[in-house]
Short mmCIF file of C-alpha atoms and ligand atoms in Angstrom, two decimals:
data_model
loop_
_atom_site.label_atom_id
_atom_site.label_comp_id
_atom_site.label_asym_id
_atom_site.label_seq_id
_atom_site.Cartn_x
_atom_site.Cartn_y
_atom_site.Cartn_z
CA MET A 29 -7.68 -20.87 39.60
CA PRO A 30 -5.32 -22.23 36.93
CA LYS A 31 -7.06 -24.13 34.15
CA LYS A 32 -5.81 -26.95 31.96
CA VAL A 33 -5.94 -25.88 28.34
CA ALA A 34 -5.34 -27.77 25.08
CA MET A 35 -4.53 -25.43 22.18
CA ILE A 36 -5.04 -27.25 18.89
CA GLY A 37 -3.07 -25.48 16.18
CA THR A 38 0.06 -23.51 16.95
CA GLY A 39 -0.10 -21.04 14.13
CA TYR A 40 0.07 -17.37 14.86
CA VAL A 41 -3.14 -17.13 16.91
CA GLY A 42 -2.83 -20.49 18.68
CA LEU A 43 0.74 -19.96 19.79
CA VAL A 44 0.26 -16.40 21.02
CA THR A 45 -2.92 -17.39 22.88
CA GLY A 46 -1.36 -20.53 24.38
CA VAL A 47 1.82 -18.78 25.51
CA CYS A 48 -0.09 -15.83 26.96
CA PHE A 49 -2.48 -18.11 28.89
CA ALA A 50 0.55 -19.96 30.28
CA SER A 51 2.10 -16.63 31.28
CA LYS A 52 -1.04 -16.01 33.36
CA GLY A 53 -0.60 -19.28 35.25
CA HIS A 54 -2.67 -21.75 33.24
CA ASP A 55 -1.36 -25.17 32.17
CA VAL A 56 -1.23 -25.25 28.40
CA THR A 57 -0.62 -28.09 25.97
CA CYS A 58 -0.03 -26.89 22.42
CA VAL A 59 -0.84 -29.40 19.69
CA ASP A 60 0.42 -29.34 16.14
CA VAL A 61 0.85 -31.80 13.27
CA ILE A 62 4.32 -30.55 12.30
CA PRO A 63 7.03 -32.35 14.35
CA GLU A 64 9.65 -29.60 13.84
CA LYS A 65 7.27 -26.98 15.24
CA VAL A 66 6.52 -29.08 18.31
CA GLU A 67 10.23 -29.62 18.89
CA GLN A 68 10.99 -25.94 18.46
CA ILE A 69 8.31 -24.90 20.95
CA ASN A 70 9.56 -27.44 23.48
CA GLU A 71 13.04 -25.97 23.08
CA GLY A 72 11.58 -22.58 23.97
CA LYS A 73 11.85 -21.17 20.45
CA THR A 74 8.97 -19.54 18.61
CA PRO A 75 8.41 -20.59 14.99
CA ILE A 76 7.08 -17.08 14.25
CA PHE A 77 8.54 -13.65 14.92
CA GLU A 78 6.43 -11.72 17.40
CA PRO A 79 7.94 -9.21 19.85
CA GLY A 80 7.91 -10.47 23.46
CA LEU A 81 6.64 -13.95 22.62
CA GLU A 82 9.88 -15.90 22.95
CA GLU A 83 10.61 -14.51 26.42
CA LEU A 84 7.15 -15.55 27.62
CA LEU A 85 7.49 -18.98 26.00
CA LEU A 86 10.90 -19.60 27.58
CA ASN A 87 9.59 -18.61 30.95
CA ALA A 88 6.50 -20.82 30.63
CA ARG A 89 8.72 -23.76 29.63
CA LYS A 90 11.02 -23.14 32.60
CA GLU A 91 8.10 -23.03 34.99
CA GLY A 92 6.58 -26.16 33.46
CA ARG A 93 3.34 -24.49 32.39
CA LEU A 94 3.53 -25.17 28.67
CA GLU A 95 4.43 -28.09 26.49
CA ALA A 96 3.90 -28.96 22.85
CA THR A 97 2.89 -32.34 21.49
CA LEU A 98 1.82 -34.18 18.34
CA ASP A 99 -0.53 -36.34 20.42
CA VAL A 100 -3.87 -34.58 20.12
CA ALA A 101 -5.90 -37.25 21.96
CA SER A 102 -3.83 -37.14 25.13
CA ALA A 103 -3.85 -33.33 25.10
CA ILE A 104 -7.66 -33.34 24.82
CA LYS A 105 -8.08 -35.95 27.54
CA LYS A 106 -6.15 -34.03 30.16
CA ALA A 107 -7.61 -30.58 29.33
CA GLU A 108 -10.58 -28.79 30.86
CA LEU A 109 -10.79 -26.38 27.93
CA ILE A 110 -10.02 -27.36 24.33
CA PHE A 111 -9.26 -24.46 21.99
CA ILE A 112 -9.55 -24.81 18.23
CA ALA A 113 -7.02 -22.49 16.57
CA VAL A 114 -6.51 -24.10 13.18
CA PRO A 115 -6.34 -22.22 9.85
CA THR A 116 -9.41 -21.35 7.80
CA PRO A 117 -7.91 -20.71 4.34
CA SER A 118 -9.75 -18.74 1.66
CA LYS A 119 -11.36 -20.41 -1.30
CA GLU A 120 -11.54 -18.95 -4.84
CA ASP A 121 -14.92 -17.27 -4.20
CA GLY A 122 -13.71 -15.59 -0.98
CA SER A 123 -15.52 -18.03 1.31
CA ILE A 124 -13.49 -19.95 3.90
CA ASP A 125 -12.46 -23.58 3.87
CA LEU A 126 -13.64 -25.27 7.06
CA SER A 127 -11.97 -28.63 6.47
CA PHE A 128 -9.39 -28.22 9.29
CA ILE A 129 -12.12 -27.08 11.69
CA GLU A 130 -14.21 -30.11 10.74
CA GLU A 131 -11.30 -32.50 11.08
CA VAL A 132 -10.45 -31.22 14.56
CA SER A 133 -14.12 -31.36 15.59
CA HIS A 134 -14.25 -35.04 14.57
CA THR A 135 -11.12 -35.73 16.62
CA ILE A 136 -12.45 -33.88 19.65
CA GLY A 137 -15.80 -35.70 19.39
CA LYS A 138 -14.20 -39.14 19.13
CA THR A 139 -11.85 -38.42 22.02
CA ILE A 140 -14.38 -37.02 24.46
CA ARG A 141 -16.61 -40.04 23.83
CA GLU A 142 -14.05 -41.95 25.91
CA VAL A 143 -13.91 -39.55 28.89
CA THR A 144 -16.29 -38.93 31.77
CA ASP A 145 -15.47 -35.34 32.72
CA LYS A 146 -17.21 -32.42 31.03
CA LYS A 147 -14.92 -30.36 28.83
CA THR A 148 -15.51 -27.02 27.16
CA VAL A 149 -14.66 -26.65 23.48
CA VAL A 150 -13.75 -23.12 22.41
CA VAL A 151 -13.42 -21.91 18.81
CA LYS A 152 -10.63 -19.33 18.47
CA SER A 153 -10.22 -19.48 14.68
CA THR A 154 -12.07 -16.81 12.73
CA VAL A 155 -15.16 -18.56 11.39
CA ILE A 156 -18.31 -17.53 9.53
CA PRO A 157 -21.28 -16.76 11.81
CA GLY A 158 -23.03 -20.00 12.71
CA THR A 159 -19.99 -22.30 12.41
CA THR A 160 -19.45 -22.96 16.13
CA GLU A 161 -23.02 -24.12 16.65
CA LYS A 162 -23.85 -25.63 13.27
CA VAL A 163 -20.55 -27.26 12.36
CA VAL A 164 -18.35 -27.72 15.45
CA GLY A 165 -21.19 -28.44 17.91
CA ARG A 166 -22.97 -30.76 15.51
CA ILE A 167 -19.89 -32.84 14.63
CA ILE A 168 -18.83 -33.19 18.27
CA GLU A 169 -22.35 -34.32 19.24
CA GLU A 170 -22.40 -36.89 16.42
CA GLU A 171 -18.95 -38.27 17.22
CA SER A 172 -19.16 -38.23 21.01
CA GLY A 173 -22.76 -39.28 21.48
CA LYS A 174 -22.98 -36.43 24.01
CA LYS A 175 -25.23 -33.38 23.97
CA ARG A 176 -23.82 -29.84 24.07
CA GLY A 177 -24.51 -28.17 27.40
CA ILE A 178 -24.81 -31.56 29.09
CA GLY A 179 -21.89 -33.67 27.92
CA PHE A 180 -19.63 -30.81 26.85
CA GLY A 181 -19.54 -27.00 26.90
CA LEU A 182 -19.21 -24.89 23.76
CA ALA A 183 -18.05 -21.32 23.14
CA MET A 184 -16.52 -18.97 20.60
CA ASN A 185 -13.82 -16.53 21.73
CA PRO A 186 -12.51 -14.36 18.86
CA GLU A 187 -9.01 -12.88 18.77
CA PHE A 188 -8.22 -9.22 18.12
CA LEU A 189 -4.44 -9.39 17.72
CA LYS A 190 -2.36 -7.24 15.40
CA GLU A 191 0.78 -8.74 13.91
CA GLY A 192 3.81 -7.25 15.62
CA LYS A 193 1.69 -6.20 18.62
CA ALA A 194 0.01 -9.53 19.35
CA VAL A 195 1.39 -10.10 22.86
CA GLU A 196 0.62 -6.52 23.85
CA ASP A 197 -2.90 -6.77 22.39
CA PHE A 198 -3.50 -10.07 24.20
CA LEU A 199 -2.28 -8.94 27.60
CA ASP A 200 -3.92 -5.53 27.44
CA PRO A 201 -7.09 -6.05 25.40
CA ASP A 202 -9.77 -3.45 24.61
CA ARG A 203 -12.43 -6.10 25.24
CA ILE A 204 -12.90 -9.83 25.56
CA VAL A 205 -15.79 -11.42 23.71
CA ILE A 206 -17.09 -14.79 24.88
CA GLY A 207 -19.91 -16.26 22.84
CA ALA A 208 -21.17 -19.23 24.82
CA ILE A 209 -24.10 -21.63 24.53
CA ASP A 210 -24.80 -21.40 28.28
CA SER A 211 -23.55 -19.70 31.44
CA GLU A 212 -21.42 -22.68 32.47
CA SER A 213 -19.44 -22.55 29.20
CA PHE A 214 -19.18 -18.77 29.57
CA ASN A 215 -17.81 -19.03 33.11
CA GLU A 216 -15.28 -21.67 32.12
CA VAL A 217 -13.80 -19.40 29.43
CA LYS A 218 -14.08 -16.32 31.63
CA ALA A 219 -11.94 -18.06 34.26
CA LEU A 220 -9.01 -17.89 31.82
CA TYR A 221 -9.20 -14.11 31.77
CA GLU A 222 -9.40 -13.36 35.52
CA TRP A 223 -6.31 -11.16 35.19
CA ALA A 224 -7.81 -8.89 32.50
CA GLU A 225 -9.23 -5.48 33.31
CA ALA A 226 -11.06 -5.10 30.00
CA PRO A 227 -14.84 -5.44 29.70
CA ILE A 228 -15.97 -9.00 29.05
CA LEU A 229 -18.92 -9.34 26.69
CA GLU A 230 -21.20 -12.34 27.04
CA THR A 231 -22.89 -13.18 23.74
CA SER A 232 -24.12 -16.11 21.71
CA PRO A 233 -21.46 -17.95 19.65
CA THR A 234 -22.91 -16.57 16.40
CA THR A 235 -22.77 -13.00 17.73
CA ALA A 236 -19.13 -13.48 18.77
CA GLU A 237 -18.28 -14.80 15.32
CA LEU A 238 -19.91 -11.79 13.69
CA ILE A 239 -18.25 -9.31 16.08
CA LYS A 240 -14.86 -10.49 14.84
CA TYR A 241 -15.81 -10.08 11.18
CA ALA A 242 -17.64 -6.80 11.72
CA ALA A 243 -14.63 -5.33 13.59
CA ASN A 244 -12.18 -6.17 10.81
CA SER A 245 -14.64 -5.13 8.10
CA PHE A 246 -15.22 -1.78 9.77
CA LEU A 247 -11.50 -1.06 10.09
CA ALA A 248 -10.91 -2.12 6.48
CA MET A 249 -13.84 0.06 5.38
CA LYS A 250 -12.34 3.02 7.26
CA ILE A 251 -9.10 2.57 5.31
CA SER A 252 -10.89 2.25 1.96
CA PHE A 253 -12.96 5.30 2.84
CA ILE A 254 -9.95 7.51 3.49
CA ASN A 255 -8.26 6.11 0.37
CA GLU A 256 -11.25 7.13 -1.73
CA ILE A 257 -11.21 10.57 -0.16
CA ALA A 258 -7.45 10.67 -0.86
CA ASN A 259 -7.95 10.00 -4.56
CA TYR A 260 -10.59 12.72 -4.66
CA CYS A 261 -8.31 15.14 -2.76
CA GLU A 262 -5.78 14.83 -5.57
CA LEU A 263 -8.30 16.37 -7.99
CA LEU A 264 -9.00 19.27 -5.63
CA ASP A 265 -5.39 20.00 -4.64
CA VAL A 266 -6.31 19.25 -1.06
CA ASP A 267 -4.10 17.20 1.26
CA VAL A 268 -5.87 14.12 2.60
CA LYS A 269 -3.76 14.35 5.77
CA ASP A 270 -5.47 17.63 6.62
CA VAL A 271 -8.86 16.06 5.97
CA ALA A 272 -8.02 12.98 8.07
CA GLN A 273 -6.91 15.22 10.91
CA GLY A 274 -10.00 17.36 10.61
CA ILE A 275 -12.39 14.45 10.76
CA GLY A 276 -10.30 12.33 13.16
CA LEU A 277 -10.58 14.95 15.89
CA ASP A 278 -14.27 14.16 16.06
CA GLU A 279 -14.30 11.61 18.89
CA ARG A 280 -16.95 9.61 17.11
CA ILE A 281 -14.63 9.09 14.14
CA SER A 282 -11.17 8.95 15.88
CA PRO A 283 -7.88 9.46 14.03
CA LYS A 284 -6.98 5.77 14.01
CA PHE A 285 -6.98 3.79 10.76
CA LEU A 286 -7.31 6.95 8.71
CA ARG A 287 -3.88 6.74 7.09
CA ALA A 288 -4.37 6.93 3.35
CA GLY A 289 -1.96 4.98 1.21
CA ALA A 290 -1.44 2.05 -1.11
CA GLY A 291 -4.20 -0.01 0.52
CA PHE A 292 -4.54 -2.66 3.22
CA GLY A 293 -3.02 -6.12 3.08
CA GLY A 294 -2.12 -8.93 5.46
CA SER A 295 -3.67 -12.21 6.38
CA CYS A 296 -6.81 -10.77 7.96
CA PHE A 297 -8.51 -7.75 6.42
CA PRO A 298 -8.65 -8.90 2.77
CA LYS A 299 -9.61 -12.46 3.74
CA ASP A 300 -12.17 -11.57 6.40
CA VAL A 301 -13.95 -8.90 4.38
CA ALA A 302 -14.13 -11.27 1.40
CA ALA A 303 -15.45 -14.11 3.58
CA LEU A 304 -18.18 -12.02 5.18
CA TYR A 305 -19.14 -10.55 1.80
CA SER A 306 -19.30 -13.98 0.22
CA HIS A 307 -21.44 -15.28 3.09
CA SER A 308 -23.83 -12.32 2.85
CA LYS A 309 -24.29 -13.02 -0.86
CA GLN A 310 -24.92 -16.65 -0.12
CA LEU A 311 -27.69 -15.60 2.27
CA GLY A 312 -29.19 -13.31 -0.38
CA ARG A 313 -28.44 -10.08 1.53
CA GLU A 314 -25.35 -8.69 -0.17
CA LEU A 315 -23.32 -6.35 2.07
CA ILE A 316 -22.66 -3.63 -0.51
CA LEU A 317 -20.27 -1.60 1.65
CA LEU A 318 -18.00 -4.63 1.92
CA ARG A 319 -17.99 -5.10 -1.85
CA SER A 320 -16.95 -1.45 -2.25
CA THR A 321 -14.31 -1.80 0.47
CA LEU A 322 -12.70 -4.62 -1.50
CA GLU A 323 -13.06 -2.85 -4.86
CA VAL A 324 -11.39 0.32 -3.61
CA ASN A 325 -8.61 -1.74 -2.07
CA LYS A 326 -7.99 -3.63 -5.31
CA GLN A 327 -7.44 -0.37 -7.19
CA GLN A 328 -5.53 1.48 -4.49
CA PRO A 329 -2.03 -0.01 -4.90
CA LEU A 330 -2.20 0.80 -8.63
CA ARG A 331 -2.79 4.45 -7.83
CA THR A 332 0.96 4.66 -7.13
CA VAL A 333 1.68 3.40 -10.66
CA GLU A 334 -0.74 5.97 -12.10
CA LEU A 335 1.06 8.77 -10.25
CA LEU A 336 4.33 7.40 -11.56
CA ARG A 337 3.05 7.32 -15.13
CA GLU A 338 1.86 10.92 -14.80
CA GLU A 339 5.45 11.95 -14.06
CA VAL A 340 7.51 9.51 -16.12
CA GLY A 341 5.21 8.67 -19.03
CA ASP A 342 5.77 5.33 -20.71
CA LEU A 343 7.30 2.95 -18.17
CA SER A 344 8.84 0.61 -20.69
CA GLY A 345 12.60 0.26 -20.10
CA LYS A 346 12.49 2.47 -16.98
CA THR A 347 14.12 1.34 -13.74
CA ILE A 348 11.86 1.69 -10.72
CA ALA A 349 13.07 1.32 -7.14
CA ILE A 350 10.60 -0.19 -4.66
CA LEU A 351 11.09 0.64 -1.00
CA GLY A 352 9.27 -1.84 1.24
CA LEU A 353 7.67 -5.15 0.31
CA ALA A 354 5.93 -6.44 3.48
CA PHE A 355 2.20 -5.71 3.97
CA LYS A 356 3.12 -3.39 6.85
CA PRO A 357 6.32 -2.43 8.71
CA ASP A 358 7.94 -4.68 11.34
CA THR A 359 6.90 -7.94 9.71
CA ASP A 360 8.23 -10.20 6.96
CA ASP A 361 4.65 -11.15 6.04
CA MET A 362 3.96 -10.71 2.33
CA ARG A 363 0.37 -11.95 2.34
CA GLU A 364 -1.81 -9.64 0.21
CA ALA A 365 0.92 -6.98 0.34
CA ALA A 366 0.34 -3.88 -1.83
CA SER A 367 3.83 -4.40 -3.27
CA ILE A 368 2.61 -7.47 -5.20
CA PRO A 369 0.11 -5.80 -7.58
CA ILE A 370 2.37 -2.75 -7.87
CA ILE A 371 5.41 -4.76 -8.98
CA GLU A 372 3.32 -7.00 -11.24
CA GLN A 373 1.91 -3.92 -12.98
CA LEU A 374 5.35 -2.36 -13.43
CA ILE A 375 6.64 -5.57 -14.99
CA LYS A 376 3.59 -5.77 -17.24
CA GLU A 377 4.35 -2.26 -18.51
CA GLY A 378 7.94 -3.21 -19.34
CA ALA A 379 9.73 -1.60 -16.40
CA ARG A 380 12.70 -3.03 -14.50
CA VAL A 381 12.20 -3.33 -10.76
CA LYS A 382 14.83 -3.02 -8.05
CA ALA A 383 13.28 -3.85 -4.69
CA THR A 384 14.34 -3.78 -1.06
CA ASP A 385 12.86 -4.52 2.35
CA PRO A 386 14.55 -4.91 5.76
CA ILE A 387 13.26 -8.47 6.30
CA ALA A 388 10.65 -9.54 3.73
CA ILE A 389 12.93 -10.24 0.73
CA PRO A 390 13.06 -14.05 1.22
CA ASN A 391 9.25 -14.23 1.33
CA ALA A 392 8.89 -11.76 -1.54
CA LYS A 393 11.14 -13.90 -3.75
CA LYS A 394 8.73 -16.81 -3.38
CA ILE A 395 5.88 -14.71 -4.79
CA LEU A 396 7.53 -12.22 -7.12
CA SER A 397 10.10 -13.73 -9.40
CA HIS A 398 10.88 -12.43 -12.89
CA PRO A 399 14.11 -11.68 -14.79
CA ASN A 400 13.27 -7.97 -14.52
CA ILE A 401 12.90 -8.02 -10.71
CA ASN A 402 16.07 -7.77 -8.63
CA TYR A 403 16.30 -7.67 -4.86
CA TYR A 404 18.88 -5.77 -2.80
CA ASP A 405 19.49 -5.63 0.95
CA LYS A 406 20.91 -2.12 0.86
CA ILE A 407 18.83 0.95 0.10
CA ASN A 408 21.75 2.56 -1.73
CA ASP A 409 21.98 -0.36 -4.17
CA VAL A 410 18.29 -0.11 -4.94
CA LEU A 411 18.43 3.61 -5.62
CA LYS A 412 21.40 3.45 -7.97
CA GLU A 413 20.28 3.74 -11.62
CA ALA A 414 16.66 4.27 -10.59
CA ASP A 415 14.57 6.58 -12.77
CA ALA A 416 11.96 6.75 -10.02
CA LEU A 417 11.08 5.25 -6.68
CA ILE A 418 7.86 4.09 -5.07
CA LEU A 419 7.66 3.90 -1.30
CA VAL A 420 5.27 1.01 -0.56
CA THR A 421 5.86 0.08 3.12
CA GLU A 422 6.56 2.75 5.73
CA TRP A 423 9.52 1.20 7.56
CA ASP A 424 11.10 3.61 10.06
CA GLU A 425 14.46 3.51 8.30
CA TYR A 426 12.85 4.89 5.12
CA ARG A 427 11.41 7.81 7.04
CA GLN A 428 14.97 8.88 7.84
CA LEU A 429 16.03 9.10 4.17
CA SER A 430 16.92 12.64 3.20
CA PRO A 431 15.88 14.11 -0.15
CA SER A 432 19.47 15.13 -0.86
CA ASP A 433 20.62 11.51 -0.49
CA LEU A 434 17.88 10.35 -2.82
CA LYS A 435 18.75 13.06 -5.32
CA SER A 436 22.43 12.15 -5.37
CA LEU A 437 21.88 8.38 -5.56
CA MET A 438 19.05 8.16 -8.08
CA LYS A 439 19.41 8.64 -11.81
CA GLY A 440 15.97 10.22 -12.09
CA ASP A 441 14.08 12.61 -9.85
CA VAL A 442 10.62 11.07 -9.37
CA VAL A 443 9.51 10.00 -5.90
CA ILE A 444 6.09 8.40 -5.33
CA ASP A 445 5.18 8.28 -1.67
CA GLY A 446 2.65 5.46 -1.32
CA ARG A 447 2.29 5.94 2.45
CA ARG A 448 2.77 9.68 2.83
CA ILE A 449 5.77 9.49 5.14
CA TRP A 450 7.83 12.32 3.66
CA ASN A 451 7.52 16.07 3.69
CA PRO A 452 6.49 17.16 0.15
CA GLU A 453 7.88 20.70 0.44
CA LEU A 454 11.30 19.48 1.54
CA PHE A 455 11.48 17.05 -1.35
CA HIS A 456 10.34 19.69 -3.78
CA LYS A 457 12.97 22.10 -2.49
CA HIS A 458 15.64 19.55 -3.33
CA GLY A 459 14.48 19.39 -6.91
CA LEU A 460 12.66 16.08 -6.67
CA ARG A 461 9.36 15.50 -8.42
CA TYR A 462 7.44 14.27 -5.38
CA ARG A 463 3.94 12.83 -5.69
CA GLY A 464 1.98 11.35 -2.81
CA ILE A 465 -1.30 9.53 -2.41
CA GLY A 466 -3.97 12.06 -1.52
CA LEU A 467 -1.96 15.15 -2.42
CA GLY A 468 -2.75 17.35 -5.38
CA LYS A 469 -0.12 18.50 -7.87
CA LYS A 470 -0.17 22.14 -6.79
CA LYS A 471 1.20 21.26 -3.38
CA ASN A 472 4.36 20.01 -5.04
C1 UGA B 508 -5.72 -6.74 11.82
C2 UGA B 508 -6.51 -5.99 12.92
O1 UGA B 508 -5.94 -4.68 13.12
C3 UGA B 508 -6.49 -6.78 14.25
O2 UGA B 508 -7.31 -6.12 15.20
C4 UGA B 508 -7.05 -8.19 13.98
O3 UGA B 508 -7.05 -8.97 15.16
C5 UGA B 508 -6.18 -8.87 12.94
O4 UGA B 508 -6.24 -8.08 11.72
C6 UGA B 508 -6.74 -10.26 12.72
O5 UGA B 508 -7.87 -10.40 12.27
O6 UGA B 508 -6.09 -11.23 13.15
P1 UGA B 508 -3.12 -6.91 11.13
O7 UGA B 508 -3.62 -7.57 9.88
O8 UGA B 508 -2.00 -7.50 11.88
O9 UGA B 508 -4.34 -6.76 12.19
O10 UGA B 508 -2.62 -5.46 10.69
P2 UGA B 508 -3.07 -3.92 10.83
O11 UGA B 508 -2.06 -3.23 11.64
O12 UGA B 508 -4.48 -3.79 11.23
O13 UGA B 508 -2.90 -3.42 9.30
C7 UGA B 508 -3.61 -4.03 8.25
C8 UGA B 508 -3.34 -3.31 6.94
O14 UGA B 508 -3.99 -2.04 6.91
C9 UGA B 508 -1.86 -3.01 6.65
O15 UGA B 508 -1.59 -3.32 5.29
C10 UGA B 508 -1.73 -1.52 6.90
O16 UGA B 508 -0.71 -0.94 6.13
C11 UGA B 508 -3.11 -1.03 6.48
N1 UGA B 508 -3.49 0.25 7.12
C12 UGA B 508 -3.71 0.32 8.45
C13 UGA B 508 -3.66 1.38 6.33
O17 UGA B 508 -3.48 1.34 5.09
N2 UGA B 508 -4.07 2.55 6.92
C14 UGA B 508 -4.30 2.63 8.25
O18 UGA B 508 -4.66 3.74 8.71
C15 UGA B 508 -4.11 1.50 9.02
#
């Protein structure tokens, strides 16, 4: 049975969720406060780049199953399910700012005071355990004069979408988690996912909130773990790739998220781990593994600069080429990208930086601007005059670069592989001084 859904917030998560629900036959109204965004969506254009999303949006618009509006009250009134997908930005201490969540909860409460039908409110934003019940539920009760479970339903339904694979992840999920206050709220949300074959977990809202944080924290911890092992491997002249393969074949460990490198970035891992850690401290039960996960990740990008210094010595006056700026390939997202601390450190040590990225340069320029940083679209231009290069983001086109090309284009011969995409022996054979994260010197 198609459901009527209001999706409040058309950021990354809200838009992907709204469009995908519409693609499964539900009637979706996307709400945003930015008029240009609303217009764009109604024209069938996505304000973000996400493979497969625009096709689904266009189709949903054609079939009349999705519209965008600035009018939040009318969207709420006509919906059976109201999703909250607004941002939860980080504060200085790592905790999250709930002001958008609170604002939307007030609006929902005031609006449902005026209606007679029972609606279900669903939190999709990533929020600290307890928020759905203690903040969203409480505000809606106060504003609407209705009791949860009686006057309105309440649930938390976390997202597990990777940037660049969000549509795929949504339409073919590993699991669906629905944290509901009662079985009626659970069934309402479950009805949206009739098409999914994945297991559906029924939990409390607080459990669902924690599952989201625990999942991201575990994956981030796995990366920091292999990065620590990588740094240790360098001292033993052992290749971390061999170790990752050796442990990854154990089904309990799995080979995924065991790629050592310059550390994790993006809008989720750093923020979510910091938020959960900050909350645990607030509750007086500090999650020590999370603190270590963040500490390792803070140091990890700088490991590339250390390797560089070991080969080049004093960096003052040296020209360093940076290949890749985005926090991972196939995105222009620069949030918490490893390239930021790396370039800042190079500049601090007096180096000149020539940087390139297939699509992230415009966003990088907003964050990294200094007379000694220059950006180039073409790889060849970046390599010219370079004393050394650091590979920071493993774009496919960089994998194809041959050591002989590098050798002929660069002034110097030092290559630091921050993501371990190249074959050390091949590079060595071509007379390049190749160093990689998690690879001892002897292997070179
Ligand atoms: C991450 C999670 O993978 C999603 O499941 C989750 O839904 C999402 O956060 C979120 O909370 O919204 P995303 O941030 O898009 O997704 O990116 P990932 O592909 O997970 O990569 C994150 C970072 O880890 C990247 O900087 C990547 O380079 C790094 N990474 C990943 C490694 O350094 N090693 C690995 O083995 C894997």
